[in-house]
Amino acid sequence: MSISAGITEEAADRVGDIESLIGAIEALPDPAARAIAMEAIQAVLELHGVALGRMLELMTQQAGEQGRALLAALAGDDRVGNVLMLHGLHPVDTATRVEQALDSVRPYLASHGGNVELLGVDRGVVRLRLEGSCKGCPSSAATLRTAIEEAITTFAPDVLEISAEGVTPPPQRPGAGLVPLPMMGAAPSAPRPAAPAPRAGTWTRVAAGDPVAPGEVRRLVIDGVPLVLCRLAGTLYAYRTPCPGCADPLESAWLAAGSLVCPNCNRQYDVRGAGRCTEDATRLEPLPLLEEEGGVRVAIPAGVR
C-alpha cells in the first residue's frame, strides 16, 4: 500500500507519518495480525471511496453547472485531488494531467533545442518520445529525471512508470529502445517499492515574493547555489552563476535581444539557447524550472552544494 507522492509541502509530514505507520504494520512479525491490520485499513479506504464517489455523483446531478465547477475546484486542490486519485475518482483523466505536466516543462526543453511528445498512457505507464537535440543526448536521462519526472509526479502522482524513446542509457546500464524510469509514487494496488530511485537533482521551492517581471533579471541563492532568474517573452528561465568567462556574479546583468549580458566582460548568453555564449565556447548552466500557481521550483543538480 502506498500514498501518492504529489502532495503539498504542508501535508508532507502527515503523509510521511501515515506511510511510516503502514510500514510498521507491514513489518509486524505475526502474519495474522499483519493481515488483519492491512485488511482493516483497506476496508476503511473502500468505505471512504464509495462515500466520496456518491458525494461527487450527487454534486454533479443536483447542482448542475455549479456542481461541476465545484468538482473542478476540488480536483484542482492538491490535497483533495490526491485523495480523489487515491480512490480513482479524479475527474481529469491521467493522460490529460500528464499532458499538462509536459506543457509545464516544454519551455525548459525548448531552451535545449528539444521537445517531448506523449505517445500514450496505459495502466499507469507513460510512454514519451524526446525530440530535437534532447534525443540521444547522454544527458537526456538526467533531463527526464529532473524536469519531466517531477512535473508528472506533481500533476499525475498516480502514474507508476515513465518509458521514454530517444534516451541514451547510462554506461553501466547498456541497452536500446525504451528506458523505464520508476516513479516515486505508486497506485494503492501496486507493490510497495523497496527504495526510491535516485534522483538527478533536488527540487527546491523559491521563497515567495513578487513574480519576476518581463525583462527582469533577479539574482538569488537557493540551497547555497547562486543563480539568476529571468523572464523572456513570458517564459521564466533559471541559470547558475557566476559568468563562466570572468566569474562576475551577474548581480547587475541585464537582458538585451534575448541574451543575458554580463556587466563585467559584456559576454552575451542566449537565454533561449541553453545559455550558449554568442561570442565564444563558454556557456551558462541552465537549471530545470517549474512555474506553478503560487510559486516557482528550481532543480538543483546533485553534488553541486
XYZ file of N, CA and C in Angstrom, residues 45-281:
711
model
N -10.577 2.379 3.602
C -10.358 3.094 2.349
C -11.492 2.849 1.361
N -11.950 1.606 1.274
C -13.041 1.291 0.349
C -14.333 1.996 0.755
N -14.602 2.051 2.059
C -15.788 2.763 2.546
C -15.705 4.239 2.192
N -14.550 4.844 2.427
C -14.375 6.260 2.081
C -14.521 6.474 0.580
N -13.980 5.540 -0.213
C -14.074 5.674 -1.659
C -15.509 5.641 -2.145
N -16.310 4.719 -1.613
C -17.722 4.634 -2.001
C -18.458 5.913 -1.604
N -18.194 6.415 -0.388
C -18.866 7.628 0.072
C -18.467 8.837 -0.767
N -17.183 8.961 -1.063
C -16.732 10.076 -1.893
C -17.333 10.007 -3.289
N -17.377 8.805 -3.860
C -17.958 8.653 -5.185
C -19.413 9.066 -5.218
N -20.170 8.656 -4.184
C -21.585 9.037 -4.117
C -21.728 10.537 -3.928
N -20.853 11.146 -3.110
C -20.888 12.589 -2.884
C -20.681 13.351 -4.194
N -19.699 12.917 -4.980
C -19.438 13.586 -6.257
C -20.588 13.392 -7.226
N -21.189 12.204 -7.195
C -22.324 11.930 -8.081
C -23.495 12.848 -7.761
N -23.828 12.981 -6.474
C -24.915 13.870 -6.070
C -24.604 15.323 -6.396
N -23.339 15.687 -6.229
C -22.935 17.067 -6.507
C -23.188 17.441 -7.964
N -22.806 16.565 -8.880
C -22.964 16.866 -10.304
C -24.409 16.709 -10.766
N -25.168 15.788 -10.158
C -26.548 15.563 -10.574
C -27.469 16.679 -10.113
N -27.331 17.118 -8.875
C -28.295 18.047 -8.297
C -27.872 19.503 -8.401
N -26.583 19.766 -8.462
C -26.115 21.153 -8.507
C -25.822 21.627 -9.918
N -25.899 20.727 -10.894
C -25.725 21.120 -12.288
C -24.372 21.738 -12.569
N -24.389 22.869 -13.272
C -23.154 23.536 -13.679
C -22.338 23.990 -12.485
N -23.019 24.472 -11.451
C -22.300 24.894 -10.248
C -21.603 23.711 -9.588
N -22.259 22.558 -9.595
C -21.647 21.367 -9.024
C -20.420 20.945 -9.793
N -20.492 21.021 -11.130
C -19.327 20.653 -11.940
C -18.175 21.617 -11.715
N -18.521 22.919 -11.538
C -17.474 23.903 -11.255
C -16.825 23.632 -9.900
N -17.648 23.258 -8.914
C -17.109 22.939 -7.597
C -16.237 21.697 -7.659
N -16.670 20.693 -8.434
C -15.875 19.477 -8.584
C -14.519 19.787 -9.205
N -14.507 20.679 -10.208
C -13.243 21.059 -10.839
C -12.330 21.754 -9.833
N -12.917 22.612 -8.980
C -12.114 23.307 -7.969
C -11.547 22.320 -6.955
N -12.350 21.332 -6.554
C -11.873 20.320 -5.618
C -10.745 19.496 -6.233
N -10.924 19.125 -7.502
C -9.889 18.328 -8.172
C -8.596 19.115 -8.326
N -8.690 20.443 -8.428
C -7.502 21.271 -8.575
C -6.765 21.528 -7.276
N -7.392 21.192 -6.151
C -6.733 21.342 -4.855
C -5.780 20.177 -4.645
N -4.544 20.450 -4.236
C -3.526 19.410 -4.109
C -3.970 18.270 -3.203
N -4.463 18.613 -2.018
C -4.808 17.572 -1.061
C -6.053 16.807 -1.476
N -7.116 17.544 -1.851
C -8.351 16.873 -2.261
C -8.126 16.076 -3.538
N -7.404 16.677 -4.492
C -7.148 15.991 -5.754
C -6.413 14.687 -5.561
N -5.462 14.654 -4.641
C -4.711 13.421 -4.406
C -5.568 12.355 -3.738
N -6.489 12.764 -2.856
C -7.401 11.790 -2.257
C -8.326 11.216 -3.332
N -8.801 12.072 -4.248
C -9.643 11.583 -5.337
C -8.871 10.597 -6.214
N -7.587 10.886 -6.467
C -6.780 9.958 -7.265
C -6.557 8.645 -6.519
N -6.386 8.720 -5.207
C -6.184 7.518 -4.407
C -7.345 6.548 -4.569
N -8.560 7.117 -4.756
C -9.761 6.295 -4.896
C -10.207 6.150 -6.354
N -9.411 6.632 -7.294
C -9.780 6.513 -8.698
C -10.954 7.373 -9.099
N -11.127 8.524 -8.447
C -12.293 9.378 -8.678
C -11.952 10.728 -9.294
N -10.700 10.955 -9.640
C -10.325 12.267 -10.177
C -11.033 12.502 -11.510
N -11.690 13.676 -11.670
C -12.476 13.921 -12.890
C -11.642 14.173 -14.136
N -10.363 14.486 -13.970
C -9.489 14.716 -15.124
C -8.670 13.453 -15.360
N -8.748 12.896 -16.574
C -8.074 11.632 -16.835
C -6.552 11.796 -16.774
N -5.871 10.682 -16.575
C -4.417 10.695 -16.376
C -3.697 11.290 -17.579
N -4.109 10.921 -18.801
C -3.425 11.415 -19.993
C -3.475 12.934 -20.074
N -4.620 13.519 -19.718
C -4.739 14.983 -19.751
C -3.822 15.622 -18.726
N -3.748 15.028 -17.526
C -2.875 15.598 -16.495
C -1.402 15.446 -16.861
N -1.052 14.337 -17.516
C 0.332 14.167 -17.970
C 0.666 15.205 -19.035
N -0.269 15.461 -19.945
C -0.024 16.466 -20.981
C 0.156 17.846 -20.359
N -0.619 18.156 -19.326
C -0.447 19.424 -18.613
C 0.944 19.498 -17.982
N 1.417 18.374 -17.438
C 2.756 18.332 -16.840
C 3.823 18.604 -17.896
N 3.688 17.987 -19.061
C 4.679 18.189 -20.118
C 4.669 19.625 -20.611
N 3.477 20.218 -20.687
C 3.394 21.625 -21.102
C 4.176 22.520 -20.151
N 4.200 22.148 -18.863
C 4.879 22.994 -17.880
C 6.397 22.964 -18.027
N 6.959 21.906 -18.634
C 8.419 21.812 -18.762
C 8.894 22.014 -20.204
N 7.973 22.184 -21.140
C 8.395 22.363 -22.536
C 9.280 23.599 -22.733
N 9.027 24.723 -22.033
C 9.949 25.860 -22.194
C 11.388 25.505 -21.828
N 11.569 24.712 -20.766
C 12.928 24.306 -20.383
C 13.550 23.413 -21.449
N 12.793 22.436 -21.965
C 13.313 21.567 -23.019
C 13.619 22.369 -24.272
N 12.759 23.352 -24.571
C 12.990 24.183 -25.757
C 14.283 24.973 -25.639
N 14.673 25.325 -24.394
C 15.931 26.058 -24.213
C 17.129 25.192 -24.578
N 16.922 23.867 -24.647
C 17.961 22.937 -25.098
C 17.751 22.526 -26.547
N 16.802 23.176 -27.227
C 16.509 22.821 -28.604
C 15.743 21.525 -28.742
N 15.023 21.118 -27.682
C 14.317 19.848 -27.708
C 12.855 19.989 -27.359
N 12.163 18.856 -27.375
C 10.748 18.814 -27.027
C 10.432 17.395 -26.561
N 9.228 17.177 -26.088
C 8.802 15.847 -25.662
C 7.385 15.612 -26.155
N 7.138 14.409 -26.641
C 5.821 14.038 -27.156
C 5.254 12.902 -26.303
N 3.986 13.024 -25.945
C 3.308 11.965 -25.204
C 2.785 10.936 -26.207
N 3.295 9.701 -26.101
C 2.875 8.634 -27.003
C 1.649 7.905 -26.481
N 1.480 7.869 -25.185
C 0.312 7.206 -24.631
C 0.459 6.925 -23.152
N -0.667 6.619 -22.523
C -0.710 6.230 -21.115
C -1.524 4.952 -21.032
N -0.935 3.901 -20.488
C -1.620 2.621 -20.409
C -1.324 1.956 -19.064
N -2.365 1.770 -18.252
C -2.240 1.101 -16.964
C -1.158 1.725 -16.080
N -1.145 3.039 -16.049
C -0.217 3.747 -15.194
C 1.171 3.944 -15.752
N 1.433 3.435 -16.973
C 2.744 3.592 -17.602
C 2.648 4.663 -18.687
N 3.492 5.681 -18.564
C 3.530 6.785 -19.524
C 4.640 6.537 -20.534
N 4.318 6.629 -21.820
C 5.314 6.458 -22.880
C 5.535 7.807 -23.552
N 6.809 8.217 -23.595
C 7.194 9.515 -24.150
C 8.212 9.326 -25.264
N 8.368 10.376 -26.073
C 9.450 10.414 -27.055
C 10.119 11.782 -26.976
N 11.452 11.783 -26.748
C 12.211 13.030 -26.776
C 12.505 13.398 -28.217
N 12.412 14.698 -28.510
C 12.628 15.184 -29.859
C 13.676 16.281 -29.866
N 14.209 16.583 -31.042
C 15.186 17.652 -31.177
C 16.538 17.249 -30.622
N 17.281 18.230 -30.133
C 18.643 17.961 -29.674
C 18.680 17.164 -28.386
N 17.517 16.997 -27.689
C 17.481 16.150 -26.491
C 17.603 14.678 -26.857
N 17.152 14.314 -28.074
C 17.110 12.916 -28.448
C 18.524 12.351 -28.567
N 18.769 11.250 -27.895
C 20.055 10.583 -27.982
C 21.166 11.252 -27.217
N 20.877 12.362 -26.567
C 21.910 13.083 -25.821
C 22.196 12.336 -24.524
N 23.486 12.186 -24.131
C 23.797 11.478 -22.886
C 23.137 12.075 -21.660
N 22.800 13.366 -21.726
C 22.162 13.986 -20.563
C 20.648 13.881 -20.598
N 20.097 13.186 -21.614
C 18.644 13.097 -21.728
C 18.017 12.437 -20.519
N 18.635 11.365 -20.016
C 18.073 10.674 -18.856
C 17.992 11.611 -17.661
N 19.038 12.416 -17.450
C 19.022 13.367 -16.338
C 17.936 14.406 -16.546
N 17.757 14.848 -17.796
C 16.702 15.820 -18.097
C 15.347 15.253 -17.730
N 15.110 13.991 -18.108
C 13.840 13.355 -17.762
C 13.655 13.276 -16.260
N 14.680 12.822 -15.578
C 14.519 12.524 -14.164
C 14.405 13.775 -13.314
N 14.875 14.896 -13.793
C 14.723 16.118 -13.018
C 13.473 16.881 -13.419
N 13.363 17.269 -14.668
C 12.265 18.126 -15.102
C 10.981 17.353 -15.360
N 11.030 16.372 -16.250
C 9.804 15.703 -16.677
C 9.225 14.839 -15.562
N 10.049 14.053 -14.896
C 9.520 13.181 -13.839
C 8.891 13.984 -12.720
N 9.551 15.060 -12.320
C 8.998 15.868 -11.233
C 7.663 16.486 -11.645
N 7.576 16.964 -12.882
C 6.326 17.564 -13.345
C 5.207 16.530 -13.363
N 5.489 15.338 -13.867
C 4.461 14.298 -13.929
C 4.066 13.856 -12.531
N 5.037 13.748 -11.624
C 4.723 13.384 -10.248
C 3.796 14.412 -9.608
N 3.992 15.690 -9.960
C 3.159 16.754 -9.398
C 1.750 16.731 -9.977
N 1.636 16.616 -11.299
C 0.332 16.677 -11.952
C -0.406 15.332 -11.921
N 0.334 14.228 -11.942
C -0.291 12.905 -12.022
C 0.456 11.913 -11.137
N 0.337 12.042 -9.813
C 1.072 11.145 -8.916
C 0.605 9.699 -8.980
N -0.502 9.435 -9.685
C -0.969 8.062 -9.837
C -0.230 7.315 -10.942
N 0.649 7.989 -11.687
C 1.464 7.325 -12.700
C 2.479 6.418 -12.007
N 2.659 5.213 -12.548
C 3.563 4.241 -11.934
C 4.951 4.257 -12.545
N 5.054 4.538 -13.842
C 6.343 4.411 -14.534
C 6.362 5.285 -15.774
N 7.557 5.768 -16.133
C 7.756 6.517 -17.372
C 8.712 5.730 -18.256
N 8.351 5.580 -19.525
C 9.262 4.998 -20.507
C 9.445 6.018 -21.617
N 10.690 6.238 -22.015
C 10.975 7.298 -22.978
C 11.835 6.806 -24.119
N 11.393 7.055 -25.337
C 12.216 6.803 -26.505
C 13.166 7.979 -26.699
N 14.330 7.701 -27.255
C 15.294 8.765 -27.522
C 16.182 9.074 -26.350
N 16.175 8.210 -25.323
C 17.032 8.405 -24.148
C 18.244 7.504 -24.258
N 19.426 8.093 -24.161
C 20.648 7.302 -24.132
C 20.869 6.796 -22.725
N 20.856 5.467 -22.496
C 21.023 4.962 -21.141
C 22.425 5.210 -20.630
N 22.614 5.296 -19.306
C 23.947 5.498 -18.753
C 24.836 4.304 -19.054
N 26.177 4.476 -19.058
C 27.102 3.415 -19.452
C 26.916 2.118 -18.678
N 26.601 2.192 -17.370
C 26.503 0.967 -16.590
C 25.220 0.207 -16.873
N 24.342 0.774 -17.672
C 23.100 0.092 -17.987
C 22.878 0.114 -19.488
N 23.699 -0.610 -20.274
C 23.561 -0.577 -21.721
C 22.240 -1.174 -22.157
N 21.759 -0.707 -23.308
C 20.505 -1.209 -23.843
C 19.948 -0.253 -24.853
N 18.869 -0.646 -25.493
C 18.263 0.191 -26.520
C 16.768 0.184 -26.320
N 16.095 1.057 -27.090
C 14.641 1.098 -27.052
C 14.150 1.927 -25.890
N 13.123 1.412 -25.197
C 12.512 2.145 -24.112
C 13.309 1.967 -22.827
N 13.535 3.077 -22.138
C 14.262 3.042 -20.874
C 13.284 3.384 -19.765
N 12.874 2.404 -18.916
C 11.898 2.685 -17.873
C 12.501 3.491 -16.748
N 11.741 4.469 -16.269
C 12.164 5.266 -15.129
C 11.095 5.136 -14.062
N 11.332 4.392 -12.968
C 10.307 4.183 -11.947
C 9.961 5.482 -11.260
N 8.672 5.663 -10.965
C 8.209 6.873 -10.305
C 8.347 6.714 -8.795
N 8.338 7.854 -8.091
C 8.442 7.827 -6.648
C 7.146 7.342 -6.001
N 5.990 7.572 -6.635
C 4.709 7.182 -6.062
C 4.139 6.001 -6.793
N 3.162 5.339 -6.214
C 2.528 4.192 -6.845
C 1.069 4.159 -6.459
N 0.238 3.526 -7.301
C -1.171 3.405 -7.011
C -1.362 2.480 -5.819
N -2.537 2.551 -5.142
C -2.737 1.738 -3.950
C -2.562 0.250 -4.192
N -2.874 -0.232 -5.417
C -2.793 -1.652 -5.676
C -1.391 -2.114 -6.055
N -0.477 -1.183 -6.269
C 0.865 -1.556 -6.705
C 1.692 -2.019 -5.512
N 2.677 -2.896 -5.741
C 3.530 -3.329 -4.632
C 4.356 -2.175 -4.103
N 4.622 -2.179 -2.845
C 5.392 -1.106 -2.204
C 6.846 -1.218 -2.615
N 7.451 -0.151 -3.184
C 8.841 -0.249 -3.604
C 9.771 -0.377 -2.421
N 10.870 -1.116 -2.621
C 11.834 -1.304 -1.536
C 12.541 -0.008 -1.206
N 12.859 0.799 -2.236
C 13.535 2.074 -2.011
C 13.304 2.939 -3.231
N 13.206 4.288 -3.080
C 13.013 5.163 -4.228
C 14.242 5.179 -5.109
N 14.000 5.404 -6.418
C 15.114 5.515 -7.344
C 15.885 6.793 -7.065
N 17.205 6.817 -7.269
C 17.983 8.027 -7.031
C 17.556 9.132 -7.973
N 17.482 10.331 -7.456
C 17.062 11.467 -8.260
C 18.275 12.198 -8.802
N 18.094 12.824 -9.967
C 19.202 13.526 -10.592
C 19.401 14.906 -10.005
N 18.494 15.349 -9.165
C 18.629 16.653 -8.573
C 17.572 16.843 -7.503
N 17.649 17.962 -6.771
C 16.695 18.241 -5.721
C 15.886 19.472 -6.086
N 14.576 19.324 -6.097
C 13.708 20.453 -6.422
C 13.470 21.276 -5.171
N 13.715 22.576 -5.278
C 13.592 23.480 -4.148
C 12.671 24.623 -4.518
N 11.718 24.892 -3.637
C 10.784 25.986 -3.898
C 11.452 27.326 -3.603
N 11.331 28.252 -4.543
C 11.873 29.594 -4.371
C 10.999 30.340 -3.373
N 11.625 31.082 -2.458
C 10.881 31.831 -1.455
C 9.866 32.751 -2.127
N 8.685 32.811 -1.525
C 7.615 33.625 -2.094
C 8.039 35.089 -2.175
N 7.589 35.742 -3.185
C 7.906 37.151 -3.402
C 7.201 37.630 -4.647
N 7.504 38.829 -5.070
C 6.904 39.346 -6.287
C 7.348 38.510 -7.477
N 6.438 38.214 -8.411
C 6.826 37.452 -9.601
C 7.888 38.195 -10.409
N 8.736 37.439 -11.077
C 9.752 38.047 -11.940
C 9.047 38.673 -13.136
N 9.276 39.950 -13.336
C 8.593 40.694 -14.392
C 9.252 40.444 -15.745
N 8.528 40.640 -16.848
C 9.135 40.507 -18.176
C 10.341 41.425 -18.333
N 11.457 40.863 -18.800
C 12.677 41.624 -18.976
C 13.514 41.780 -17.722
N 13.020 41.264 -16.584
C 13.748 41.404 -15.319
C 14.765 40.277 -15.159
N 15.896 40.593 -14.527
C 16.900 39.601 -14.134
C 17.026 39.668 -12.617
N 16.781 38.557 -11.952
C 16.805 38.543 -10.488
C 17.832 37.525 -10.001
N 18.765 37.961 -9.192
C 19.780 37.057 -8.647
C 19.358 36.594 -7.270
N 19.543 35.308 -6.975
C 19.237 34.758 -5.666
C 20.096 33.532 -5.408
N 20.060 33.057 -4.184
C 20.818 31.873 -3.781
C 19.833 30.851 -3.230
N 19.869 29.633 -3.769
C 18.994 28.553 -3.319
C 19.855 27.397 -2.843
N 19.697 27.024 -1.590
C 20.481 25.928 -1.013
C 21.974 26.123 -1.241
N 22.441 27.367 -1.140
C 23.853 27.657 -1.308
C 24.316 27.768 -2.746
N 23.407 27.634 -3.702
C 23.766 27.696 -5.123
C 23.297 29.038 -5.689
N 24.232 29.903 -6.151
C 23.827 31.190 -6.734
C 23.273 30.995 -8.144
N 22.230 31.745 -8.465
C 21.624 31.643 -9.792
C 20.896 32.932 -10.120
N 20.478 33.032 -11.368
C 19.652 34.155 -11.793
C 18.376 33.615 -12.410
N 17.277 34.325 -12.165
C 16.009 34.086 -12.849
C 15.776 35.244 -13.796
N 15.300 34.938 -14.996
C 14.973 35.999 -15.932
C 13.759 35.575 -16.756
N 12.946 36.556 -17.106
C 11.737 36.269 -17.873
C 11.863 36.901 -19.256
N 11.660 36.032 -20.256
C 11.783 36.477 -21.640
C 10.555 36.005 -22.403
N 9.825 36.949 -23.002
C 8.624 36.640 -23.791
C 7.643 35.772 -22.998
N 7.494 36.087 -21.711
C 6.528 35.381 -20.885
C 7.031 34.095 -20.257
N 8.219 33.622 -20.629
C 8.756 32.366 -20.101
C 9.857 32.656 -19.100
N 9.818 31.947 -17.967
C 10.818 32.130 -16.921
C 11.945 31.118 -17.099
N 13.201 31.590 -16.970
C 14.383 30.748 -17.121
C 15.243 30.881 -15.860
N 16.021 29.826 -15.581
C 16.948 29.845 -14.440
C 18.326 29.410 -14.920
N 19.373 30.138 -14.497
C 20.754 29.813 -14.855
C 21.648 29.946 -13.634
N 22.625 29.019 -13.519
C 23.608 29.127 -12.443
C 24.585 30.249 -12.751
N 25.071 30.892 -11.717
C 26.115 31.909 -11.851
C 27.351 31.385 -11.109
N 28.523 32.009 -11.304
C 28.794 33.278 -11.962
C 28.994 33.134 -13.464
N 29.384 34.235 -14.096
C 29.731 34.242 -15.511
C 30.916 33.293 -15.725
N 30.806 32.321 -16.629
C 31.910 31.383 -16.845
C 33.125 32.014 -17.507
N 32.948 33.214 -18.059
C 34.066 33.866 -18.740
C 34.935 34.707 -17.831
N 34.304 35.369 -16.830
C 35.084 36.275 -15.979
C 34.760 36.127 -14.502
N 33.868 35.200 -14.143
C 33.486 34.926 -12.754
C 32.700 36.058 -12.109
N 32.156 36.973 -12.905
C 31.303 38.009 -12.341
C 30.024 37.368 -11.801
N 29.543 37.802 -10.632
C 28.348 37.187 -10.048
C 27.052 37.510 -10.782
N 27.116 38.367 -11.778
C 25.953 38.733 -12.602
C 24.862 39.434 -11.805
N 25.269 40.116 -10.733
C 24.288 40.840 -9.931
C 23.647 41.979 -10.705
N 24.391 42.556 -11.649
C 23.867 43.681 -12.423
C 23.636 43.308 -13.886
N 23.501 42.005 -14.164
C 23.290 41.572 -15.552
C 21.949 42.074 -16.059
N 21.837 42.187 -17.366
C 20.586 42.635 -17.973
C 20.308 41.828 -19.237
N 19.079 41.966 -19.734
C 18.669 41.275 -20.950
C 18.728 42.232 -22.124
N 19.259 41.714 -23.234
C 19.329 42.510 -24.463
C 19.184 41.570 -25.650
N 18.152 41.782 -26.466
C 17.926 40.995 -27.674
C 17.930 39.493 -27.404
N 17.293 39.104 -26.297
C 17.179 37.687 -25.980
C 18.399 37.081 -25.316
N 19.380 37.896 -24.945
C 20.597 37.387 -24.304
C 20.777 38.014 -22.935
N 21.395 37.243 -22.038
C 21.774 37.745 -20.727
C 23.183 38.309 -20.841
N 23.345 39.585 -20.504
C 24.617 40.287 -20.730
C 25.378 40.417 -19.413
N 26.630 39.961 -19.405
C 27.488 40.106 -18.230
C 27.935 41.567 -18.126
N 27.761 42.215 -16.954
C 28.140 43.629 -16.828
C 29.641 43.862 -16.786
N 30.439 42.813 -16.587
C 31.886 42.977 -16.483
C 32.597 42.749 -17.814
N 32.361 41.581 -18.451
C 33.074 41.277 -19.696
C 32.215 41.456 -20.941
N 30.937 41.780 -20.739
C 29.988 42.020 -21.838
C 29.699 40.783 -22.689
N 30.053 39.604 -22.194
C 29.634 38.404 -22.909
C 28.111 38.319 -22.892
N 27.557 37.773 -23.980
C 26.118 37.630 -24.095
C 25.768 36.147 -24.183
N 24.835 35.727 -23.313
C 24.437 34.322 -23.244
C 22.990 34.189 -23.712
N 22.797 33.340 -24.702
C 21.478 33.157 -25.310
C 20.539 32.493 -24.306
N 19.523 33.219 -23.863
C 18.616 32.707 -22.832
C 17.812 31.525 -23.362
N 17.298 31.628 -24.584
C 16.500 30.536 -25.158
C 17.381 29.390 -25.637
N 18.661 29.663 -25.859
C 19.577 28.672 -26.407
C 20.428 27.982 -25.370
N 19.848 27.663 -24.209
C 20.528 26.910 -23.153
C 21.768 27.613 -22.632
N 21.799 28.958 -22.691
C 22.892 29.716 -22.099
C 24.166 29.761 -22.906
N 24.105 29.407 -24.202
C 25.316 29.441 -25.030
C 25.766 30.879 -25.264
N 27.084 31.097 -25.150
C 27.633 32.426 -25.411
C 27.598 32.696 -26.900
N 27.248 33.911 -27.278
C 27.161 34.258 -28.699
C 28.521 34.574 -29.307
N 29.589 34.623 -28.458
C 30.897 35.043 -28.962
C 31.980 33.975 -28.861
N 31.851 33.047 -27.885
C 32.872 32.011 -27.743
C 32.226 30.731 -27.231
N 33.030 29.798 -26.735
C 32.524 28.470 -26.359
C 31.996 28.402 -24.935
